[in-house]
PDB file of C-alpha atoms in Angstrom:
ATOM      1  CA  UNK B 224     -15.855  17.719   7.310  1.00  0.00           C
ATOM      2  CA  UNK B 225     -14.439  20.229   9.795  1.00  0.00           C
ATOM      3  CA  UNK B 226     -10.768  21.187   9.620  1.00  0.00           C
ATOM      4  CA  UNK B 227     -10.240  19.376  12.972  1.00  0.00           C
ATOM      5  CA  UNK B 228     -11.768  16.156  11.473  1.00  0.00           C
ATOM      6  CA  UNK B 229      -9.690  16.425   8.460  1.00  0.00           C
ATOM      7  CA  UNK B 230      -6.352  16.614  10.314  1.00  0.00           C
ATOM      8  CA  UNK B 231      -7.406  13.771  12.804  1.00  0.00           C
ATOM      9  CA  UNK B 232      -8.261  11.556   9.773  1.00  0.00           C
ATOM     10  CA  UNK B 233      -4.934  12.472   8.017  1.00  0.00           C
ATOM     11  CA  UNK B 234      -2.890  11.734  11.061  1.00  0.00           C
ATOM     12  CA  UNK B 235      -4.606   8.541  11.821  1.00  0.00           C
ATOM     13  CA  UNK B 236      -4.524   7.248   8.124  1.00  0.00           C
ATOM     14  CA  UNK B 237      -0.706   7.579   7.946  1.00  0.00           C
ATOM     15  CA  UNK B 238      -0.390   4.549  10.520  1.00  0.00           C
ATOM     16  CA  UNK B 239       2.655   6.598  11.835  1.00  0.00           C
ATOM     17  CA  UNK B 240       4.386   5.710  15.080  1.00  0.00           C
ATOM     18  CA  UNK B 241       3.926   9.391  15.939  1.00  0.00           C
ATOM     19  CA  UNK B 242       0.116   8.959  16.189  1.00  0.00           C
ATOM     20  CA  UNK B 243       0.485   6.752  19.264  1.00  0.00           C
ATOM     21  CA  UNK B 244       2.431   9.345  21.173  1.00  0.00           C
ATOM     22  CA  UNK B 245      -0.419  11.938  20.554  1.00  0.00           C
ATOM     23  CA  UNK B 246      -2.947   9.724  22.242  1.00  0.00           C
ATOM     24  CA  UNK B 247      -1.582  10.646  25.612  1.00  0.00           C
ATOM     25  CA  UNK B 248      -1.509  14.416  25.195  1.00  0.00           C
ATOM     26  CA  UNK B 249      -4.150  16.828  26.654  1.00  0.00           C
ATOM     27  CA  UNK B 250      -6.745  17.758  24.157  1.00  0.00           C
ATOM     28  CA  UNK B 251      -5.300  21.286  23.097  1.00  0.00           C
ATOM     29  CA  UNK B 252      -1.731  19.935  22.649  1.00  0.00           C
ATOM     30  CA  UNK B 253      -3.012  16.764  20.746  1.00  0.00           C
ATOM     31  CA  UNK B 254      -4.957  19.059  18.416  1.00  0.00           C
ATOM     32  CA  UNK B 255      -1.908  21.156  17.769  1.00  0.00           C
ATOM     33  CA  UNK B 256       0.483  18.355  17.059  1.00  0.00           C
ATOM     34  CA  UNK B 257      -2.005  16.487  14.961  1.00  0.00           C
ATOM     35  CA  UNK B 258      -2.651  19.656  12.789  1.00  0.00           C
ATOM     36  CA  UNK B 259       1.220  20.207  12.331  1.00  0.00           C
ATOM     37  CA  UNK B 260       1.799  16.522  11.674  1.00  0.00           C
ATOM     38  CA  UNK B 261      -1.073  16.596   9.100  1.00  0.00           C
ATOM     39  CA  UNK B 262       0.810  19.562   7.332  1.00  0.00           C
ATOM     40  CA  UNK B 263       3.894  17.702   7.312  1.00  0.00           C
ATOM     41  CA  UNK B 264       2.090  14.758   5.610  1.00  0.00           C
ATOM     42  CA  UNK B 265       0.395  16.908   3.066  1.00  0.00           C
ATOM     43  CA  UNK B 266       3.640  18.403   1.968  1.00  0.00           C
ATOM     44  CA  UNK B 267       5.515  15.193   1.991  1.00  0.00           C
ATOM     45  CA  UNK B 268       2.725  13.450  -0.060  1.00  0.00           C
ATOM     46  CA  UNK B 269       3.321  16.074  -2.830  1.00  0.00           C
ATOM     47  CA  UNK B 270       6.890  14.612  -3.404  1.00  0.00           C
ATOM     48  CA  UNK B 271       6.000  10.851  -2.885  1.00  0.00           C
ATOM     49  CA  UNK B 272       2.612  10.780  -4.691  1.00  0.00           C
ATOM     50  CA  UNK B 273       2.944  13.190  -7.535  1.00  0.00           C
ATOM     51  CA  UNK B 274       4.904  11.610 -10.366  1.00  0.00           C
ATOM     52  CA  UNK B 275       5.359  14.871 -12.577  1.00  0.00           C
ATOM     53  CA  UNK B 276       8.098  17.082 -11.084  1.00  0.00           C
ATOM     54  CA  UNK B 277       6.618  20.108 -12.631  1.00  0.00           C
ATOM     55  CA  UNK B 278       3.261  19.616 -10.833  1.00  0.00           C
ATOM     56  CA  UNK B 279       5.019  18.845  -7.720  1.00  0.00           C
ATOM     57  CA  UNK B 280       6.925  22.027  -7.897  1.00  0.00           C
ATOM     58  CA  UNK B 281       3.751  23.898  -8.537  1.00  0.00           C
ATOM     59  CA  UNK B 282       1.946  22.216  -5.458  1.00  0.00           C
ATOM     60  CA  UNK B 283       4.873  23.076  -3.238  1.00  0.00           C
ATOM     61  CA  UNK B 284       4.755  26.723  -4.441  1.00  0.00           C
ATOM     62  CA  UNK B 285       0.942  26.606  -3.626  1.00  0.00           C
ATOM     63  CA  UNK B 286       1.884  25.574  -0.031  1.00  0.00           C
ATOM     64  CA  UNK B 287       4.376  28.272   0.393  1.00  0.00           C
ATOM     65  CA  UNK B 288       1.621  30.806  -0.561  1.00  0.00           C
ATOM     66  CA  UNK B 289      -0.789  29.022   1.729  1.00  0.00           C
ATOM     67  CA  UNK B 290       1.651  29.490   4.675  1.00  0.00           C
ATOM     68  CA  UNK B 291       1.802  33.233   3.733  1.00  0.00           C
ATOM     69  CA  UNK B 292      -1.926  33.518   3.804  1.00  0.00           C
ATOM     70  CA  UNK B 293      -2.381  31.605   6.830  1.00  0.00           C
ATOM     71  CA  UNK B 294       0.069  33.970   8.724  1.00  0.00           C
ATOM     72  CA  UNK B 295      -1.955  36.903   7.278  1.00  0.00           C
ATOM     73  CA  UNK B 296      -5.020  35.489   8.906  1.00  0.00           C
ATOM     74  CA  UNK B 297      -6.569  33.985   5.715  1.00  0.00           C
ATOM     75  CA  UNK B 298      -5.922  30.248   5.714  1.00  0.00           C
ATOM     76  CA  UNK B 299      -7.717  28.329   2.928  1.00  0.00           C
ATOM     77  CA  UNK B 300      -6.619  24.618   3.598  1.00  0.00           C
ATOM     78  CA  UNK B 301      -8.259  22.527   6.254  1.00  0.00           C
ATOM     79  CA  UNK B 302      -4.871  21.922   7.681  1.00  0.00           C
ATOM     80  CA  UNK B 303      -3.933  25.496   8.087  1.00  0.00           C
ATOM     81  CA  UNK B 304      -7.331  26.324   9.219  1.00  0.00           C
ATOM     82  CA  UNK B 305      -6.930  23.807  12.064  1.00  0.00           C
ATOM     83  CA  UNK B 306      -3.414  24.820  12.894  1.00  0.00           C
ATOM     84  CA  UNK B 307      -3.583  28.674  12.884  1.00  0.00           C
ATOM     85  CA  UNK B 308      -5.712  29.087  16.017  1.00  0.00           C
ATOM     86  CA  UNK B 309      -3.185  27.118  17.971  1.00  0.00           C
ATOM     87  CA  UNK B 310      -0.010  28.388  16.522  1.00  0.00           C
ATOM     88  CA  UNK B 311       0.483  31.355  18.664  1.00  0.00           C
ATOM     89  CA  UNK B 312      -0.132  29.359  21.946  1.00  0.00           C
ATOM     90  CA  UNK B 313       2.641  26.879  21.089  1.00  0.00           C
ATOM     91  CA  UNK B 314       5.175  29.305  19.396  1.00  0.00           C
ATOM     92  CA  UNK B 315       4.712  27.779  15.960  1.00  0.00           C
ATOM     93  CA  UNK B 316       6.092  30.184  13.345  1.00  0.00           C
ATOM     94  CA  UNK B 317       5.862  30.291   9.508  1.00  0.00           C
ATOM     95  CA  UNK B 318       9.568  29.714   9.244  1.00  0.00           C
ATOM     96  CA  UNK B 319       8.930  26.237  10.654  1.00  0.00           C
ATOM     97  CA  UNK B 320       6.485  25.336   8.019  1.00  0.00           C
ATOM     98  CA  UNK B 321       8.539  26.895   5.207  1.00  0.00           C
ATOM     99  CA  UNK B 322      11.545  24.822   6.387  1.00  0.00           C
ATOM    100  CA  UNK B 323       9.701  21.664   6.010  1.00  0.00           C
ATOM    101  CA  UNK B 324       8.575  22.645   2.375  1.00  0.00           C
ATOM    102  CA  UNK B 325      12.206  23.411   1.583  1.00  0.00           C
ATOM    103  CA  UNK B 326      13.235  20.071   2.732  1.00  0.00           C
ATOM    104  CA  UNK B 327      10.572  18.490   0.440  1.00  0.00           C
ATOM    105  CA  UNK B 328      11.840  20.815  -2.272  1.00  0.00           C
ATOM    106  CA  UNK B 329      15.290  19.136  -1.848  1.00  0.00           C
ATOM    107  CA  UNK B 330      13.552  15.863  -2.702  1.00  0.00           C
ATOM    108  CA  UNK B 331      12.566  17.241  -6.055  1.00  0.00           C
ATOM    109  CA  UNK B 332      15.941  18.702  -6.860  1.00  0.00           C
ATOM    110  CA  UNK B 333      18.326  15.690  -5.745  1.00  0.00           C
ATOM    111  CA  UNK B 334      18.124  12.084  -5.204  1.00  0.00           C
ATOM    112  CA  UNK B 335      21.670  11.396  -4.008  1.00  0.00           C
ATOM    113  CA  UNK B 336      23.813  12.852  -1.159  1.00  0.00           C
ATOM    114  CA  UNK B 337      27.488  13.051  -1.298  1.00  0.00           C
ATOM    115  CA  UNK B 338      28.192  12.598   2.295  1.00  0.00           C
ATOM    116  CA  UNK B 339      26.831  12.738   5.759  1.00  0.00           C
ATOM    117  CA  UNK B 340      27.000  16.542   6.192  1.00  0.00           C
ATOM    118  CA  UNK B 341      24.930  17.072   3.105  1.00  0.00           C
ATOM    119  CA  UNK B 342      22.438  14.479   4.334  1.00  0.00           C
ATOM    120  CA  UNK B 343      22.252  16.216   7.694  1.00  0.00           C
ATOM    121  CA  UNK B 344      21.056  19.346   6.103  1.00  0.00           C
ATOM    122  CA  UNK B 345      18.057  17.635   4.526  1.00  0.00           C
ATOM    123  CA  UNK B 346      17.450  15.848   7.847  1.00  0.00           C
ATOM    124  CA  UNK B 347      17.389  19.218   9.718  1.00  0.00           C
ATOM    125  CA  UNK B 348      14.692  20.610   7.459  1.00  0.00           C
ATOM    126  CA  UNK B 349      12.356  17.561   7.367  1.00  0.00           C
ATOM    127  CA  UNK B 350      12.938  16.164  10.928  1.00  0.00           C
ATOM    128  CA  UNK B 351      14.922  18.566  13.174  1.00  0.00           C
ATOM    129  CA  UNK B 352      12.541  21.427  12.553  1.00  0.00           C
ATOM    130  CA  UNK B 353       9.639  19.061  13.041  1.00  0.00           C
ATOM    131  CA  UNK B 354      11.182  18.060  16.378  1.00  0.00           C
ATOM    132  CA  UNK B 355      11.622  21.699  17.406  1.00  0.00           C
ATOM    133  CA  UNK B 356       7.974  22.450  16.944  1.00  0.00           C
ATOM    134  CA  UNK B 357       6.826  19.218  18.690  1.00  0.00           C
ATOM    135  CA  UNK B 358       9.030  20.028  21.628  1.00  0.00           C
ATOM    136  CA  UNK B 359       7.229  23.422  21.934  1.00  0.00           C
ATOM    137  CA  UNK B 360       3.838  21.845  21.631  1.00  0.00           C
ATOM    138  CA  UNK B 361       4.657  19.108  24.268  1.00  0.00           C
ATOM    139  CA  UNK B 362       5.554  21.828  26.844  1.00  0.00           C
ATOM    140  CA  UNK B 363       9.218  22.973  26.482  1.00  0.00           C
ATOM    141  CA  UNK B 364      10.433  25.293  29.213  1.00  0.00           C
ATOM    142  CA  UNK B 365      14.035  24.937  28.860  1.00  0.00           C
ATOM    143  CA  UNK B 366      15.920  26.364  25.862  1.00  0.00           C
ATOM    144  CA  UNK B 367      18.356  23.588  25.800  1.00  0.00           C
ATOM    145  CA  UNK B 368      15.515  21.282  24.893  1.00  0.00           C
ATOM    146  CA  UNK B 369      15.705  22.585  21.315  1.00  0.00           C
ATOM    147  CA  UNK B 370      19.058  20.935  20.997  1.00  0.00           C
ATOM    148  CA  UNK B 371      17.568  17.776  22.026  1.00  0.00           C
ATOM    149  CA  UNK B 372      14.615  17.946  19.780  1.00  0.00           C
ATOM    150  CA  UNK B 373      16.913  18.621  16.760  1.00  0.00           C
ATOM    151  CA  UNK B 374      19.113  15.538  17.593  1.00  0.00           C
ATOM    152  CA  UNK B 375      16.039  13.290  18.150  1.00  0.00           C
ATOM    153  CA  UNK B 376      14.595  14.548  14.855  1.00  0.00           C
ATOM    154  CA  UNK B 377      17.740  13.397  13.220  1.00  0.00           C
ATOM    155  CA  UNK B 378      17.698  10.033  14.818  1.00  0.00           C
ATOM    156  CA  UNK B 379      14.167   9.577  13.575  1.00  0.00           C
ATOM    157  CA  UNK B 380      15.053  10.497  10.047  1.00  0.00           C
ATOM    158  CA  UNK B 381      18.050   8.178  10.039  1.00  0.00           C
ATOM    159  CA  UNK B 382      15.631   5.363  11.119  1.00  0.00           C
ATOM    160  CA  UNK B 383      13.325   6.269   8.306  1.00  0.00           C
ATOM    161  CA  UNK B 384      16.106   6.084   5.839  1.00  0.00           C
ATOM    162  CA  UNK B 385      17.397   2.751   6.732  1.00  0.00           C
ATOM    163  CA  UNK B 386      13.707   1.495   6.937  1.00  0.00           C
ATOM    164  CA  UNK B 387      12.932   2.801   3.477  1.00  0.00           C
ATOM    165  CA  UNK B 388      16.023   1.804   1.472  1.00  0.00           C
ATOM    166  CA  UNK B 389      13.917  -0.432  -0.750  1.00  0.00           C
ATOM    167  CA  UNK B 390      10.846   1.823  -1.031  1.00  0.00           C
ATOM    168  CA  UNK B 391      13.230   4.795  -1.894  1.00  0.00           C
ATOM    169  CA  UNK B 392      14.961   2.753  -4.622  1.00  0.00           C
ATOM    170  CA  UNK B 393      11.726   2.143  -6.278  1.00  0.00           C
ATOM    171  CA  UNK B 394      11.394   5.858  -6.472  1.00  0.00           C
ATOM    172  CA  UNK B 395      14.904   6.249  -7.886  1.00  0.00           C
ATOM    173  CA  UNK B 396      16.279   7.698  -4.578  1.00  0.00           C
ATOM    174  CA  UNK B 397      19.109   6.801  -2.415  1.00  0.00           C
ATOM    175  CA  UNK B 398      19.547   8.602   0.740  1.00  0.00           C
ATOM    176  CA  UNK B 399      22.608   6.605   2.108  1.00  0.00           C
ATOM    177  CA  UNK B 400      25.589   8.897   1.324  1.00  0.00           C
ATOM    178  CA  UNK B 401      27.611   8.044  -1.662  1.00  0.00           C
ATOM    179  CA  UNK B 402      30.843   8.143   0.069  1.00  0.00           C
ATOM    180  CA  UNK B 403      29.585   5.543   2.596  1.00  0.00           C
ATOM    181  CA  UNK B 404      28.365   3.260  -0.222  1.00  0.00           C
ATOM    182  CA  UNK B 405      31.923   3.520  -1.645  1.00  0.00           C
ATOM    183  CA  UNK B 406      33.392   2.674   1.761  1.00  0.00           C
ATOM    184  CA  UNK B 407      31.344  -0.544   2.057  1.00  0.00           C
ATOM    185  CA  UNK B 408      31.636  -1.236  -1.783  1.00  0.00           C
ATOM    186  CA  UNK B 409      27.901  -1.295  -2.248  1.00  0.00           C
ATOM    187  CA  UNK B 410      26.967   0.032  -5.811  1.00  0.00           C
ATOM    188  CA  UNK B 411      24.162   2.363  -6.406  1.00  0.00           C
ATOM    189  CA  UNK B 412      22.707   0.221  -9.116  1.00  0.00           C
ATOM    190  CA  UNK B 413      22.577  -2.720  -6.676  1.00  0.00           C
ATOM    191  CA  UNK B 414      20.377  -0.635  -4.357  1.00  0.00           C
ATOM    192  CA  UNK B 415      18.196   0.579  -7.261  1.00  0.00           C
ATOM    193  CA  UNK B 416      17.672  -3.035  -8.223  1.00  0.00           C
ATOM    194  CA  UNK B 417      17.239  -3.935  -4.550  1.00  0.00           C
ATOM    195  CA  UNK B 418      19.763  -6.764  -4.701  1.00  0.00           C
ATOM    196  CA  UNK B 419      22.752  -8.257  -6.594  1.00  0.00           C
ATOM    197  CA  UNK B 420      22.645  -7.963 -10.397  1.00  0.00           C
ATOM    198  CA  UNK B 421      21.708 -11.024 -12.304  1.00  0.00           C
ATOM    199  CA  UNK B 422      24.669 -13.428 -12.634  1.00  0.00           C
ATOM    200  CA  UNK B 423      26.584 -11.853  -9.928  1.00  0.00           C
ATOM    201  CA  UNK B 424      27.551 -13.173  -6.459  1.00  0.00           C
ATOM    202  CA  UNK B 425      24.405 -12.792  -4.092  1.00  0.00           C
ATOM    203  CA  UNK B 426      26.311 -13.888  -1.157  1.00  0.00           C
ATOM    204  CA  UNK B 427      28.993 -11.272  -1.545  1.00  0.00           C
ATOM    205  CA  UNK B 428      26.367  -8.517  -2.113  1.00  0.00           C
ATOM    206  CA  UNK B 429      24.428  -9.588   1.126  1.00  0.00           C
ATOM    207  CA  UNK B 430      27.737  -9.378   2.932  1.00  0.00           C
ATOM    208  CA  UNK B 431      28.534  -5.956   1.767  1.00  0.00           C
ATOM    209  CA  UNK B 432      24.978  -4.760   2.292  1.00  0.00           C
ATOM    210  CA  UNK B 433      24.839  -6.102   5.852  1.00  0.00           C
ATOM    211  CA  UNK B 434      28.088  -4.272   6.642  1.00  0.00           C
ATOM    212  CA  UNK B 435      26.637  -1.030   5.438  1.00  0.00           C
ATOM    213  CA  UNK B 436      23.447  -1.351   7.255  1.00  0.00           C
ATOM    214  CA  UNK B 437      25.028  -2.281  10.470  1.00  0.00           C
ATOM    215  CA  UNK B 438      27.149   0.908  10.308  1.00  0.00           C
ATOM    216  CA  UNK B 439      23.788   3.012   9.446  1.00  0.00           C
ATOM    217  CA  UNK B 440      21.849   1.295  12.298  1.00  0.00           C
ATOM    218  CA  UNK B 441      24.695   1.999  14.754  1.00  0.00           C
ATOM    219  CA  UNK B 442      24.950   5.546  13.857  1.00  0.00           C
ATOM    220  CA  UNK B 443      21.257   5.986  14.225  1.00  0.00           C
ATOM    221  CA  UNK B 444      21.178   4.139  17.715  1.00  0.00           C
ATOM    222  CA  UNK B 445      24.163   6.460  18.822  1.00  0.00           C
ATOM    223  CA  UNK B 446      22.156   9.480  17.710  1.00  0.00           C
ATOM    224  CA  UNK B 447      19.238   8.391  19.906  1.00  0.00           C
ATOM    225  CA  UNK B 448      21.691   8.153  22.845  1.00  0.00           C
ATOM    226  CA  UNK B 449      23.100  11.546  22.113  1.00  0.00           C
ATOM    227  CA  UNK B 450      19.656  13.109  21.954  1.00  0.00           C
ATOM    228  CA  UNK B 451      18.549  11.552  25.162  1.00  0.00           C
ATOM    229  CA  UNK B 452      21.770  12.766  26.977  1.00  0.00           C
ATOM    230  CA  UNK B 453      20.646  16.378  25.800  1.00  0.00           C
ATOM    231  CA  UNK B 454      17.251  16.424  27.325  1.00  0.00           C
ATOM    232  CA  UNK B 455      17.213  18.678  30.452  1.00  0.00           C
ATOM    233  CA  UNK B 456      15.703  17.093  33.524  1.00  0.00           C
ATOM    234  CA  UNK B 457      13.370  19.935  33.852  1.00  0.00           C
ATOM    235  CA  UNK B 458      11.640  18.963  30.645  1.00  0.00           C
ATOM    236  CA  UNK B 459      11.836  15.249  30.810  1.00  0.00           C
ATOM    237  CA  UNK B 460       8.199  14.918  31.984  1.00  0.00           C
ATOM    238  CA  UNK B 461       6.742  17.325  29.461  1.00  0.00           C
ATOM    239  CA  UNK B 462       8.726  15.602  26.581  1.00  0.00           C
ATOM    240  CA  UNK B 463       7.186  12.162  27.201  1.00  0.00           C
ATOM    241  CA  UNK B 464       5.673  12.006  23.756  1.00  0.00           C
ATOM    242  CA  UNK B 465       8.993  12.394  22.213  1.00  0.00           C
ATOM    243  CA  UNK B 466      10.479   9.581  24.417  1.00  0.00           C
ATOM    244  CA  UNK B 467       7.466   7.462  23.387  1.00  0.00           C
ATOM    245  CA  UNK B 468       8.332   7.898  19.771  1.00  0.00           C
ATOM    246  CA  UNK B 469      11.984   7.112  20.605  1.00  0.00           C
ATOM    247  CA  UNK B 470      11.122   4.023  22.210  1.00  0.00           C
ATOM    248  CA  UNK B 471       9.051   2.788  19.204  1.00  0.00           C
ATOM    249  CA  UNK B 472      11.655   3.989  16.581  1.00  0.00           C
ATOM    250  CA  UNK B 473      14.546   2.519  18.472  1.00  0.00           C
ATOM    251  CA  UNK B 474      12.722  -0.751  18.757  1.00  0.00           C
ATOM    252  CA  UNK B 475      12.050  -0.593  15.018  1.00  0.00           C
ATOM    253  CA  UNK B 476      15.758   0.012  14.377  1.00  0.00           C
ATOM    254  CA  UNK B 477      16.760  -3.064  16.474  1.00  0.00           C
ATOM    255  CA  UNK B 478      14.430  -5.154  14.225  1.00  0.00           C
ATOM    256  CA  UNK B 479      16.044  -3.768  11.025  1.00  0.00           C
ATOM    257  CA  UNK B 480      19.468  -4.332  12.372  1.00  0.00           C
ATOM    258  CA  UNK B 481      18.579  -8.031  13.176  1.00  0.00           C
ATOM    259  CA  UNK B 482      17.491  -8.566   9.615  1.00  0.00           C
ATOM    260  CA  UNK B 483      18.765  -5.661   7.311  1.00  0.00           C
ATOM    261  CA  UNK B 484      18.129  -7.604   4.160  1.00  0.00           C
ATOM    262  CA  UNK B 485      14.371  -7.176   4.663  1.00  0.00           C
ATOM    263  CA  UNK B 486      14.281  -3.572   3.993  1.00  0.00           C
ATOM    264  CA  UNK B 487      15.096  -4.245   0.379  1.00  0.00           C
ATOM    265  CA  UNK B 488      11.915  -6.100  -0.268  1.00  0.00           C
ATOM    266  CA  UNK B 489       9.301  -4.955   2.429  1.00  0.00           C
ATOM    267  CA  UNK B 490       8.543  -2.181   4.803  1.00  0.00           C
ATOM    268  CA  UNK B 491       9.620  -3.378   8.269  1.00  0.00           C
ATOM    269  CA  UNK B 492       7.221  -2.133  10.888  1.00  0.00           C
ATOM    270  CA  UNK B 493       5.791  -2.904  14.327  1.00  0.00           C
ATOM    271  CA  UNK B 494       2.348  -3.984  15.006  1.00  0.00           C
ATOM    272  CA  UNK B 495      -0.097  -1.275  16.212  1.00  0.00           C
ATOM    273  CA  UNK B 496      -0.403  -3.162  19.476  1.00  0.00           C
ATOM    274  CA  UNK B 497       3.177  -3.340  19.989  1.00  0.00           C
ATOM    275  CA  UNK B 498       3.540   0.500  19.329  1.00  0.00           C
ATOM    276  CA  UNK B 499       0.797   1.270  21.783  1.00  0.00           C
ATOM    277  CA  UNK B 500       2.416  -0.994  24.432  1.00  0.00           C
ATOM    278  CA  UNK B 501       5.816   0.759  23.962  1.00  0.00           C
ATOM    279  CA  UNK B 502       4.182   4.274  24.196  1.00  0.00           C
ATOM    280  CA  UNK B 503       2.161   3.193  27.330  1.00  0.00           C
ATOM    281  CA  UNK B 504       5.239   1.854  29.119  1.00  0.00           C
ATOM    282  CA  UNK B 505       6.947   5.258  28.627  1.00  0.00           C
ATOM    283  CA  UNK B 506       3.811   7.025  29.907  1.00  0.00           C
ATOM    284  CA  UNK B 507       3.680   4.673  32.945  1.00  0.00           C
ATOM    285  CA  UNK B 508       7.340   4.573  33.908  1.00  0.00           C
ATOM    286  CA  UNK B 509       8.337   8.043  32.738  1.00  0.00           C
ATOM    287  CA  UNK B 510      11.446   6.626  30.813  1.00  0.00           C
ATOM    288  CA  UNK B 511      12.542   4.297  27.861  1.00  0.00           C
TER     289      UNK B 511
END
């Protein structure tokens, strides 16, 4: 299997909403974003799929070394082999990949965030930096587009966090800030058990959890609005793939807001056909 085939398979297998936006890109840009996205998936999988923290640390250390080798002209992994020929063309730097690894390192070192500023640091590494690279690949011409990309990355990550409350709880992780749990009187142990404790008032838990999630969903929706307001008109056409992803993710967020209890027991998602339709509408109309 060629490096290009490998990254294509990695991206497609993820089932991510991002994949649908890639479909509308010209071949070289599509190849670059697919290779970069495959790198992000590889590193993220280290944290999500390796149960032994020591082994995960070793794997992340290997990826740091691999980034160094790649920028010295000696990539050994199919992902970096696919990415490196395109990196200079689209301004992809080693610091971008190392930042993503650093964000995944945070997942190994902490499973709680005290407040939103602490969570934002994590989001910047695993999503804001990804947005910055994506904006370059899509065809950024205005420096101000980087601010838009960082803000949009934050919106995407906030959406992921509310979608994955239940899945993260099964891994012992809670990304919702502790001070916000306290504000809405939702206990960490309730999230980890994905519901009210046996013998406690289930209706009361649902009321508190719904209020917490309404706050989380509204902040994410506000972040999308802030991001879109930052996008310079000069780059609006080039950044269509990001707008496609925003359309898909905002729609998903509205689905979660309508039934927030569902995230505790299942992964809320849109059908592939609906994702493709939302992406196509942005491609055809040029706006969300």
